[in-house]
């Protein structure tokens, strides 16, 4: 293709490239289920489901907040992990309520479904080609804290 120099056109090219790359067209839930069955993955037992879905405790939350890395670029909300660590005592009751509602209703907040995507150039490749960049999703710290709790379970 041709080189593009105008920033607005560059942005549109990048957006179109990654939209096509990661589009959900053609994803069939039945095909996914069949694929997973062929892989012979064990099913989650009832007692495991109970562990995953039990109410989040203050101890789990505190441990997850402490595990977050400092000096990381925040997500779209602009709130870094250090903020959650600094004012944890004030946030704990609200965070517990929100996280346990997520478990109770099995619905993630919209802000947890959004990310700021940065493009990182792959080493030793032609950086004039969009395919030689990898997208990195910058997620909100509150989502990463929740994900830490769930992965620890």
mmCIF file with all atom_site columns, N, CA and C in Angstrom, residues 115-118 135-139:
data_model
loop_
_atom_site.group_PDB
_atom_site.id
_atom_site.type_symbol
_atom_site.label_atom_id
_atom_site.label_alt_id
_atom_site.label_comp_id
_atom_site.label_asym_id
_atom_site.label_entity_id
_atom_site.label_seq_id
_atom_site.pdbx_PDB_ins_code
_atom_site.Cartn_x
_atom_site.Cartn_y
_atom_site.Cartn_z
_atom_site.occupancy
_atom_site.B_iso_or_equiv
_atom_site.pdbx_formal_charge
_atom_site.auth_seq_id
_atom_site.auth_comp_id
_atom_site.auth_asym_id
_atom_site.auth_atom_id
_atom_site.pdbx_PDB_model_num
ATOM 1  N N  . UNK A 1 115 ? -11.429 -0.582 26.868 1.00 0.00 ? 115 UNK A N  1
ATOM 2  C CA . UNK A 1 115 ? -9.985  -0.497 27.090 1.00 0.00 ? 115 UNK A CA 1
ATOM 3  C C  . UNK A 1 115 ? -9.412  0.607  26.216 1.00 0.00 ? 115 UNK A C  1
ATOM 4  N N  . UNK A 1 116 ? -8.335  1.166  26.679 1.00 0.00 ? 116 UNK A N  1
ATOM 5  C CA . UNK A 1 116 ? -7.551  2.082  25.868 1.00 0.00 ? 116 UNK A CA 1
ATOM 6  C C  . UNK A 1 116 ? -6.487  1.221  25.204 1.00 0.00 ? 116 UNK A C  1
ATOM 7  N N  . UNK A 1 117 ? -6.455  1.215  23.897 1.00 0.00 ? 117 UNK A N  1
ATOM 8  C CA . UNK A 1 117 ? -5.533  0.329  23.192 1.00 0.00 ? 117 UNK A CA 1
ATOM 9  C C  . UNK A 1 117 ? -4.345  1.131  22.681 1.00 0.00 ? 117 UNK A C  1
ATOM 10 N N  . UNK A 1 118 ? -3.156  0.679  23.056 1.00 0.00 ? 118 UNK A N  1
ATOM 11 C CA . UNK A 1 118 ? -1.914  1.278  22.562 1.00 0.00 ? 118 UNK A CA 1
ATOM 12 C C  . UNK A 1 118 ? -1.234  0.285  21.644 1.00 0.00 ? 118 UNK A C  1
ATOM 13 N N  . UNK A 1 135 ? -1.336  -4.776 19.618 1.00 0.00 ? 135 UNK A N  1
ATOM 14 C CA . UNK A 1 135 ? -2.170  -3.934 20.475 1.00 0.00 ? 135 UNK A CA 1
ATOM 15 C C  . UNK A 1 135 ? -2.073  -4.375 21.939 1.00 0.00 ? 135 UNK A C  1
ATOM 16 N N  . UNK A 1 136 ? -1.972  -3.406 22.810 1.00 0.00 ? 136 UNK A N  1
ATOM 17 C CA . UNK A 1 136 ? -1.969  -3.651 24.252 1.00 0.00 ? 136 UNK A CA 1
ATOM 18 C C  . UNK A 1 136 ? -3.198  -2.952 24.827 1.00 0.00 ? 136 UNK A C  1
ATOM 19 N N  . UNK A 1 137 ? -4.012  -3.695 25.544 1.00 0.00 ? 137 UNK A N  1
ATOM 20 C CA . UNK A 1 137 ? -5.217  -3.124 26.151 1.00 0.00 ? 137 UNK A CA 1
ATOM 21 C C  . UNK A 1 137 ? -4.893  -2.603 27.541 1.00 0.00 ? 137 UNK A C  1
ATOM 22 N N  . UNK A 1 138 ? -5.147  -1.333 27.751 1.00 0.00 ? 138 UNK A N  1
ATOM 23 C CA . UNK A 1 138 ? -4.962  -0.725 29.063 1.00 0.00 ? 138 UNK A CA 1
ATOM 24 C C  . UNK A 1 138 ? -6.316  -0.745 29.763 1.00 0.00 ? 138 UNK A C  1
ATOM 25 N N  . UNK A 1 139 ? -6.420  -1.606 30.765 1.00 0.00 ? 139 UNK A N  1
ATOM 26 C CA . UNK A 1 139 ? -7.692  -1.834 31.454 1.00 0.00 ? 139 UNK A CA 1
ATOM 27 C C  . UNK A 1 139 ? -7.756  -1.036 32.746 1.00 0.00 ? 139 UNK A C  1
#
